[in-house]
Amino acid sequence: MHPAPSVIIFSSLSGAGFGLLVFLGLGLPTVTGWVAFVFYAIAYLLSVGGLLAAAAHLKNPKNGYKSFREWRSSWLSREAWAAVAALLVMAVYAGAQVFAGVTLAPLGWLGAALSLVTVFTTSMIYTQLRTVPRWNQWGTPVLFLLAALAGGALLSGNPNAAGLLLLAAGAAQLWHWWKGDRRFAEAGTTMRTATRLKGQVSLWEKPHTGENYLTREMVYQVGRRHALKLRVIAILAMAAIPAALTVIPMHHGTAALAILLHLGGVLTSRWLFFAEAEHVVGLYYGAHGNLLANSAERSLA
């Protein structure tokens, strides 16, 4: 899949932003005045900035409002509604803390729940796609939620929770890679099942000599030979090193380093999330040949 920068920035930064809103909504920490203003400014810059980056990915951003109409069938639409609801509820909660010094705890709990729902709906946009087996697994929403909560714990200054959540997010990332490498074969989709022809089916010639939309977006392959190096960089920056930094006494410099490393690691892992994804339409163009040696094919041979 084509790793579009707008989608990578959106899913990474908005996840951290909504993760921070979760902790602020739960009162971890309970802040008021200018301190609260700074916390909420960071949370809204990340979450709203990520949403704006996603709007840039639309063919026509002016039609973005139309996505709100399809909430019955579209996880993208549900994400839009959940994001707006979370931001509005947390805006009232934040306003009370910043300008009146009052903490409306039930409102914060509601905002925290809506923030979690927003991250979940984002993950379901990818999880529901049976045509991309690597994403079509329960590990995808778990990974998105844990990464968002780990980033939120770091940004909210909760080192103990951050350490545990970073390790959990790292474990979820390793599971997602391990399981994702097997998902295409497990799905059992091959040229033989697509054509319903018996025997061993192979592509005699590619259907197109030039590029088209599908090959650019769905059969896009880049940098996969460097995937192992990038995975090591991602897991170290996203989880291992920031988790180690939470063990030592935290100060502003250490916290900033942990946050920057974590965000860099999440951006790297999200780039891999898209770059390594294999859409089944690639079979039509002769891609995924290395994945065709699945169990069904082997049993047939």
mmCIF file of C-alpha atoms in Angstrom:
data_model
loop_
_atom_site.group_PDB
_atom_site.id
_atom_site.type_symbol
_atom_site.label_atom_id
_atom_site.label_comp_id
_atom_site.label_asym_id
_atom_site.label_seq_id
_atom_site.Cartn_x
_atom_site.Cartn_y
_atom_site.Cartn_z
ATOM 1 C CA MET A 1 0.000 0.000 0.000
ATOM 2 C CA HIS A 2 1.086 3.558 -0.647
ATOM 3 C CA PRO A 3 2.340 5.049 2.653
ATOM 4 C CA ALA A 4 0.811 8.515 2.228
ATOM 5 C CA PRO A 5 2.460 11.021 4.641
ATOM 6 C CA SER A 6 -0.890 12.616 5.499
ATOM 7 C CA VAL A 7 -2.362 9.336 6.771
ATOM 8 C CA ILE A 8 0.815 8.397 8.664
ATOM 9 C CA ILE A 9 0.924 11.808 10.382
ATOM 10 C CA PHE A 10 -2.793 11.625 11.123
ATOM 11 C CA SER A 11 -2.840 8.186 12.726
ATOM 12 C CA SER A 12 0.347 8.849 14.716
ATOM 13 C CA LEU A 13 -0.175 12.380 16.020
ATOM 14 C CA SER A 14 -3.937 12.250 16.538
ATOM 15 C CA GLY A 15 -3.490 8.991 18.446
ATOM 16 C CA ALA A 16 -1.058 10.655 20.856
ATOM 17 C CA GLY A 17 -3.343 13.689 21.142
ATOM 18 C CA PHE A 18 -6.440 11.661 21.994
ATOM 19 C CA GLY A 19 -4.316 9.520 24.319
ATOM 20 C CA LEU A 20 -3.350 12.675 26.220
ATOM 21 C CA LEU A 21 -7.016 13.709 26.377
ATOM 22 C CA VAL A 22 -7.814 10.319 27.938
ATOM 23 C CA PHE A 23 -5.404 10.938 30.817
ATOM 24 C CA LEU A 24 -6.502 14.561 31.271
ATOM 25 C CA GLY A 25 -10.140 13.467 31.285
ATOM 26 C CA LEU A 26 -9.387 10.906 33.980
ATOM 27 C CA GLY A 27 -7.658 13.559 36.067
ATOM 28 C CA LEU A 28 -4.177 12.109 35.604
ATOM 29 C CA PRO A 29 -3.044 14.782 36.338
ATOM 30 C CA THR A 30 -5.764 17.134 37.552
ATOM 31 C CA VAL A 31 -4.594 20.541 36.326
ATOM 32 C CA THR A 32 -6.016 24.040 36.339
ATOM 33 C CA GLY A 33 -5.091 27.492 35.071
ATOM 34 C CA TRP A 34 -2.147 28.014 32.774
ATOM 35 C CA VAL A 35 -0.745 24.534 33.392
ATOM 36 C CA ALA A 36 -4.025 23.073 32.159
ATOM 37 C CA PHE A 37 -3.961 25.448 29.186
ATOM 38 C CA VAL A 38 -0.541 24.131 28.094
ATOM 39 C CA PHE A 39 -1.617 20.480 28.458
ATOM 40 C CA TYR A 40 -4.814 20.995 26.451
ATOM 41 C CA ALA A 41 -3.033 23.103 23.836
ATOM 42 C CA ILE A 42 -0.635 20.197 23.190
ATOM 43 C CA ALA A 43 -3.494 17.677 23.115
ATOM 44 C CA TYR A 44 -5.592 19.709 20.669
ATOM 45 C CA LEU A 45 -2.612 20.570 18.448
ATOM 46 C CA LEU A 46 -1.821 16.874 18.078
ATOM 47 C CA SER A 47 -5.377 15.574 17.694
ATOM 48 C CA VAL A 48 -6.800 18.371 15.528
ATOM 49 C CA GLY A 49 -3.545 18.710 13.578
ATOM 50 C CA GLY A 50 -3.692 15.003 12.786
ATOM 51 C CA LEU A 51 -7.313 15.267 11.654
ATOM 52 C CA LEU A 52 -6.447 18.192 9.377
ATOM 53 C CA ALA A 53 -3.578 16.161 7.898
ATOM 54 C CA ALA A 54 -6.066 13.360 7.167
ATOM 55 C CA ALA A 55 -8.354 15.837 5.390
ATOM 56 C CA ALA A 56 -5.455 16.578 3.036
ATOM 57 C CA HIS A 57 -5.570 12.937 1.967
ATOM 58 C CA LEU A 58 -9.098 13.295 0.607
ATOM 59 C CA LYS A 59 -9.456 13.626 -3.146
ATOM 60 C CA ASN A 60 -11.539 16.728 -2.559
ATOM 61 C CA PRO A 61 -11.217 18.009 1.044
ATOM 62 C CA LYS A 62 -14.286 20.189 0.467
ATOM 63 C CA ASN A 63 -16.372 17.023 0.488
ATOM 64 C CA GLY A 64 -15.039 15.940 3.886
ATOM 65 C CA TYR A 65 -18.291 16.933 5.567
ATOM 66 C CA LYS A 66 -20.112 14.312 3.470
ATOM 67 C CA SER A 67 -18.297 11.576 5.417
ATOM 68 C CA PHE A 68 -20.515 12.401 8.409
ATOM 69 C CA ARG A 69 -23.584 11.078 6.574
ATOM 70 C CA GLU A 70 -22.492 7.439 6.299
ATOM 71 C CA TRP A 71 -22.119 6.556 9.974
ATOM 72 C CA ARG A 72 -24.321 3.453 9.619
ATOM 73 C CA SER A 73 -21.851 1.709 7.311
ATOM 74 C CA SER A 74 -18.557 3.609 7.439
ATOM 75 C CA TRP A 75 -15.943 3.467 10.183
ATOM 76 C CA LEU A 76 -14.472 6.666 8.719
ATOM 77 C CA SER A 77 -17.787 8.400 9.360
ATOM 78 C CA ARG A 78 -18.012 6.962 12.885
ATOM 79 C CA GLU A 79 -14.484 8.196 13.517
ATOM 80 C CA ALA A 80 -15.492 11.695 12.415
ATOM 81 C CA TRP A 81 -18.494 11.754 14.763
ATOM 82 C CA ALA A 82 -16.509 10.313 17.665
ATOM 83 C CA ALA A 83 -13.696 12.832 17.158
ATOM 84 C CA VAL A 84 -16.061 15.806 17.094
ATOM 85 C CA ALA A 85 -17.923 14.548 20.177
ATOM 86 C CA ALA A 86 -14.678 13.937 22.094
ATOM 87 C CA LEU A 87 -13.216 17.332 21.195
ATOM 88 C CA LEU A 88 -16.408 19.215 22.109
ATOM 89 C CA VAL A 89 -16.877 17.438 25.458
ATOM 90 C CA MET A 90 -13.223 17.879 26.363
ATOM 91 C CA ALA A 91 -13.371 21.544 25.310
ATOM 92 C CA VAL A 92 -16.070 22.196 27.940
ATOM 93 C CA TYR A 93 -14.125 20.160 30.519
ATOM 94 C CA ALA A 94 -10.896 21.992 29.678
ATOM 95 C CA GLY A 95 -12.590 25.400 29.722
ATOM 96 C CA ALA A 96 -13.861 24.787 33.250
ATOM 97 C CA GLN A 97 -10.382 23.810 34.438
ATOM 98 C CA VAL A 98 -8.515 26.593 32.644
ATOM 99 C CA PHE A 99 -10.829 29.566 33.257
ATOM 100 C CA ALA A 100 -12.745 28.598 36.419
ATOM 101 C CA GLY A 101 -10.362 26.207 38.148
ATOM 102 C CA VAL A 102 -13.188 23.656 38.389
ATOM 103 C CA THR A 103 -12.854 19.965 37.544
ATOM 104 C CA LEU A 104 -16.108 18.428 36.275
ATOM 105 C CA ALA A 105 -15.060 14.813 36.778
ATOM 106 C CA PRO A 106 -18.043 13.038 35.096
ATOM 107 C CA LEU A 107 -17.580 15.224 32.022
ATOM 108 C CA GLY A 108 -13.906 14.299 31.943
ATOM 109 C CA TRP A 109 -14.710 10.595 32.160
ATOM 110 C CA LEU A 110 -17.118 10.954 29.252
ATOM 111 C CA GLY A 111 -14.511 12.826 27.224
ATOM 112 C CA ALA A 112 -11.879 10.177 28.026
ATOM 113 C CA ALA A 113 -14.237 7.411 26.857
ATOM 114 C CA LEU A 114 -15.062 9.283 23.649
ATOM 115 C CA SER A 115 -11.333 9.831 23.002
ATOM 116 C CA LEU A 116 -10.737 6.092 23.308
ATOM 117 C CA VAL A 117 -13.674 5.408 20.985
ATOM 118 C CA THR A 118 -12.134 7.800 18.439
ATOM 119 C CA VAL A 119 -8.840 5.874 18.396
ATOM 120 C CA PHE A 120 -10.765 2.584 18.163
ATOM 121 C CA THR A 121 -12.814 3.788 15.183
ATOM 122 C CA THR A 122 -9.601 4.915 13.476
ATOM 123 C CA SER A 123 -8.142 1.436 13.882
ATOM 124 C CA MET A 124 -11.334 -0.191 12.584
ATOM 125 C CA ILE A 125 -11.015 1.688 9.275
ATOM 126 C CA TYR A 126 -8.083 -0.639 8.581
ATOM 127 C CA THR A 127 -9.110 -3.705 10.602
ATOM 128 C CA GLN A 128 -12.355 -4.208 8.670
ATOM 129 C CA LEU A 129 -10.545 -4.517 5.307
ATOM 130 C CA ARG A 130 -10.544 -8.218 4.433
ATOM 131 C CA THR A 131 -8.771 -7.265 1.211
ATOM 132 C CA VAL A 132 -5.681 -6.351 3.268
ATOM 133 C CA PRO A 133 -5.126 -9.440 5.439
ATOM 134 C CA ARG A 134 -2.195 -7.890 7.348
ATOM 135 C CA TRP A 135 -4.582 -5.301 8.828
ATOM 136 C CA ASN A 136 -7.580 -7.632 9.118
ATOM 137 C CA GLN A 137 -6.741 -8.985 12.599
ATOM 138 C CA TRP A 138 -7.711 -8.159 16.201
ATOM 139 C CA GLY A 139 -4.146 -7.036 16.880
ATOM 140 C CA THR A 140 -4.678 -3.841 14.863
ATOM 141 C CA PRO A 141 -7.101 -2.077 17.265
ATOM 142 C CA VAL A 142 -5.068 -3.336 20.233
ATOM 143 C CA LEU A 143 -1.919 -1.812 18.728
ATOM 144 C CA PHE A 144 -3.581 1.529 17.953
ATOM 145 C CA LEU A 145 -5.140 1.813 21.421
ATOM 146 C CA LEU A 146 -1.972 0.863 23.324
ATOM 147 C CA ALA A 147 0.202 3.198 21.225
ATOM 148 C CA ALA A 148 -2.224 6.080 21.858
ATOM 149 C CA LEU A 149 -2.383 5.391 25.595
ATOM 150 C CA ALA A 150 1.412 5.052 25.859
ATOM 151 C CA GLY A 151 1.875 8.392 24.104
ATOM 152 C CA GLY A 152 -0.802 9.943 26.301
ATOM 153 C CA ALA A 153 0.859 8.653 29.470
ATOM 154 C CA LEU A 154 4.206 10.117 28.401
ATOM 155 C CA LEU A 155 2.725 13.470 27.430
ATOM 156 C CA SER A 156 0.697 13.721 30.655
ATOM 157 C CA GLY A 157 3.742 13.031 32.843
ATOM 158 C CA ASN A 158 2.746 9.636 34.247
ATOM 159 C CA PRO A 159 6.061 7.731 34.115
ATOM 160 C CA ASN A 160 4.872 4.560 35.884
ATOM 161 C CA ALA A 161 1.852 4.130 33.618
ATOM 162 C CA ALA A 162 3.933 5.165 30.603
ATOM 163 C CA GLY A 163 6.546 2.490 31.306
ATOM 164 C CA LEU A 164 3.966 -0.296 31.471
ATOM 165 C CA LEU A 165 1.977 0.970 28.467
ATOM 166 C CA LEU A 166 5.130 1.404 26.363
ATOM 167 C CA LEU A 167 6.124 -2.196 27.039
ATOM 168 C CA ALA A 168 2.572 -3.349 26.225
ATOM 169 C CA ALA A 169 2.556 -1.302 23.012
ATOM 170 C CA GLY A 170 5.936 -2.758 22.056
ATOM 171 C CA ALA A 171 4.651 -6.296 22.640
ATOM 172 C CA ALA A 172 1.528 -5.538 20.582
ATOM 173 C CA GLN A 173 3.703 -4.172 17.772
ATOM 174 C CA LEU A 174 5.895 -7.278 17.748
ATOM 175 C CA TRP A 175 2.762 -9.497 17.686
ATOM 176 C CA HIS A 176 1.265 -7.438 14.855
ATOM 177 C CA TRP A 177 4.400 -7.854 12.740
ATOM 178 C CA TRP A 178 4.655 -11.598 13.505
ATOM 179 C CA LYS A 179 0.982 -12.252 12.816
ATOM 180 C CA GLY A 180 0.873 -9.834 9.867
ATOM 181 C CA ASP A 181 3.645 -11.700 8.049
ATOM 182 C CA ARG A 182 1.373 -14.787 8.072
ATOM 183 C CA ARG A 183 -2.024 -13.214 7.475
ATOM 184 C CA PHE A 184 -1.902 -13.206 3.664
ATOM 185 C CA ALA A 185 -1.239 -16.942 3.568
ATOM 186 C CA GLU A 186 -3.841 -17.575 6.280
ATOM 187 C CA ALA A 187 -6.475 -15.671 4.294
ATOM 188 C CA GLY A 188 -6.044 -18.266 1.540
ATOM 189 C CA THR A 189 -6.634 -15.863 -1.359
ATOM 190 C CA THR A 190 -4.631 -16.869 -4.425
ATOM 191 C CA MET A 191 -4.895 -16.585 -8.191
ATOM 192 C CA ARG A 192 -6.465 -20.061 -8.126
ATOM 193 C CA THR A 193 -9.220 -19.108 -5.682
ATOM 194 C CA ALA A 194 -9.833 -15.791 -7.476
ATOM 195 C CA THR A 195 -10.256 -17.425 -10.894
ATOM 196 C CA ARG A 196 -11.773 -20.674 -9.565
ATOM 197 C CA LEU A 197 -9.557 -22.565 -11.954
ATOM 198 C CA LYS A 198 -8.292 -25.957 -10.924
ATOM 199 C CA GLY A 199 -4.629 -26.783 -10.588
ATOM 200 C CA GLN A 200 -1.642 -24.490 -10.310
ATOM 201 C CA VAL A 201 -2.489 -21.041 -11.716
ATOM 202 C CA SER A 202 0.219 -18.569 -12.643
ATOM 203 C CA LEU A 203 0.264 -15.197 -14.381
ATOM 204 C CA TRP A 204 1.367 -15.436 -17.993
ATOM 205 C CA GLU A 205 1.693 -11.699 -18.543
ATOM 206 C CA LYS A 206 0.930 -8.570 -16.521
ATOM 207 C CA PRO A 207 -2.394 -6.959 -17.512
ATOM 208 C CA HIS A 208 -0.874 -3.473 -17.838
ATOM 209 C CA THR A 209 2.426 -2.248 -19.170
ATOM 210 C CA GLY A 210 2.138 1.086 -17.394
ATOM 211 C CA GLU A 211 1.126 2.423 -14.000
ATOM 212 C CA ASN A 212 -2.465 3.070 -12.993
ATOM 213 C CA TYR A 213 -4.306 4.063 -9.816
ATOM 214 C CA LEU A 214 -4.378 0.532 -8.426
ATOM 215 C CA THR A 215 -0.681 -0.104 -8.944
ATOM 216 C CA ARG A 216 0.212 3.259 -7.422
ATOM 217 C CA GLU A 217 -2.036 2.938 -4.365
ATOM 218 C CA MET A 218 -2.729 -0.767 -3.759
ATOM 219 C CA VAL A 219 0.322 -2.524 -5.197
ATOM 220 C CA TYR A 220 2.821 0.062 -4.086
ATOM 221 C CA GLN A 221 6.015 -1.548 -2.811
ATOM 222 C CA VAL A 222 8.874 0.485 -1.455
ATOM 223 C CA GLY A 223 11.799 -0.157 0.852
ATOM 224 C CA ARG A 224 10.738 -3.648 1.898
ATOM 225 C CA ARG A 225 14.317 -4.877 1.785
ATOM 226 C CA HIS A 226 15.013 -2.434 4.632
ATOM 227 C CA ALA A 227 11.949 -3.544 6.613
ATOM 228 C CA LEU A 228 13.932 -5.456 9.258
ATOM 229 C CA LYS A 229 16.190 -2.474 9.996
ATOM 230 C CA LEU A 230 13.180 -0.175 10.169
ATOM 231 C CA ARG A 231 11.377 -2.576 12.503
ATOM 232 C CA VAL A 232 14.359 -2.564 14.882
ATOM 233 C CA ILE A 233 14.516 1.250 14.777
ATOM 234 C CA ALA A 234 10.757 1.511 15.307
ATOM 235 C CA ILE A 235 10.561 -0.848 18.288
ATOM 236 C CA LEU A 236 13.589 0.745 19.999
ATOM 237 C CA ALA A 237 12.358 4.316 19.505
ATOM 238 C CA MET A 238 8.672 3.653 20.038
ATOM 239 C CA ALA A 239 8.837 1.450 23.124
ATOM 240 C CA ALA A 240 12.155 0.103 24.433
ATOM 241 C CA ILE A 241 14.219 3.297 24.942
ATOM 242 C CA PRO A 242 11.325 5.504 26.181
ATOM 243 C CA ALA A 243 10.330 2.727 28.613
ATOM 244 C CA ALA A 244 13.904 2.600 29.920
ATOM 245 C CA LEU A 245 13.906 6.398 30.331
ATOM 246 C CA THR A 246 10.801 6.220 32.536
ATOM 247 C CA VAL A 247 12.750 4.131 35.067
ATOM 248 C CA ILE A 248 15.321 6.840 35.795
ATOM 249 C CA PRO A 249 14.345 10.083 37.580
ATOM 250 C CA MET A 250 12.376 12.129 35.053
ATOM 251 C CA HIS A 251 13.024 15.799 34.364
ATOM 252 C CA HIS A 252 11.961 18.002 31.484
ATOM 253 C CA GLY A 253 14.936 17.020 29.288
ATOM 254 C CA THR A 254 14.449 13.287 29.852
ATOM 255 C CA ALA A 255 10.700 13.546 29.327
ATOM 256 C CA ALA A 256 11.139 15.527 26.095
ATOM 257 C CA LEU A 257 13.646 12.961 24.805
ATOM 258 C CA ALA A 258 11.291 10.071 25.637
ATOM 259 C CA ILE A 259 8.338 11.798 23.928
ATOM 260 C CA LEU A 260 10.282 12.680 20.784
ATOM 261 C CA LEU A 261 11.730 9.164 20.514
ATOM 262 C CA HIS A 262 8.292 7.625 21.027
ATOM 263 C CA LEU A 263 6.624 9.802 18.389
ATOM 264 C CA GLY A 264 9.465 9.105 15.951
ATOM 265 C CA GLY A 265 9.117 5.381 16.584
ATOM 266 C CA VAL A 266 5.345 5.487 16.091
ATOM 267 C CA LEU A 267 5.771 7.380 12.809
ATOM 268 C CA THR A 268 8.265 4.742 11.630
ATOM 269 C CA SER A 269 6.004 1.851 12.622
ATOM 270 C CA ARG A 270 3.011 3.483 10.899
ATOM 271 C CA TRP A 271 5.072 3.948 7.730
ATOM 272 C CA LEU A 272 5.778 0.205 7.853
ATOM 273 C CA PHE A 273 2.091 -0.449 8.632
ATOM 274 C CA PHE A 274 1.177 0.929 5.207
ATOM 275 C CA ALA A 275 4.317 0.067 3.211
ATOM 276 C CA GLU A 276 4.210 -3.626 4.163
ATOM 277 C CA ALA A 277 0.464 -4.091 3.642
ATOM 278 C CA GLU A 278 -0.446 -6.398 0.759
ATOM 279 C CA HIS A 279 -3.763 -5.774 -1.004
ATOM 280 C CA VAL A 280 -5.210 -8.858 -2.686
ATOM 281 C CA VAL A 281 -5.655 -6.900 -5.938
ATOM 282 C CA GLY A 282 -1.888 -7.232 -6.268
ATOM 283 C CA LEU A 283 -2.442 -10.832 -7.369
ATOM 284 C CA TYR A 284 -3.889 -9.466 -10.620
ATOM 285 C CA TYR A 285 -0.660 -7.593 -11.266
ATOM 286 C CA GLY A 286 1.729 -10.404 -10.358
ATOM 287 C CA ALA A 287 2.611 -9.111 -6.899
ATOM 288 C CA HIS A 288 2.821 -11.201 -3.709
ATOM 289 C CA GLY A 289 4.407 -14.092 -5.566
ATOM 290 C CA ASN A 290 6.397 -14.936 -2.453
ATOM 291 C CA LEU A 291 3.164 -15.161 -0.491
ATOM 292 C CA LEU A 292 1.476 -17.631 -2.788
ATOM 293 C CA ALA A 293 3.260 -20.578 -1.229
ATOM 294 C CA ASN A 294 0.496 -20.867 1.319
ATOM 295 C CA SER A 295 -0.774 -24.005 2.842
ATOM 296 C CA ALA A 296 -3.534 -24.435 0.253
ATOM 297 C CA GLU A 297 -1.091 -24.230 -2.620
ATOM 298 C CA ARG A 298 1.356 -26.560 -0.944
ATOM 299 C CA SER A 299 -1.319 -29.135 -0.306
ATOM 300 C CA LEU A 300 -2.349 -28.963 -3.953
ATOM 301 C CA ALA A 301 1.167 -29.470 -5.279
#
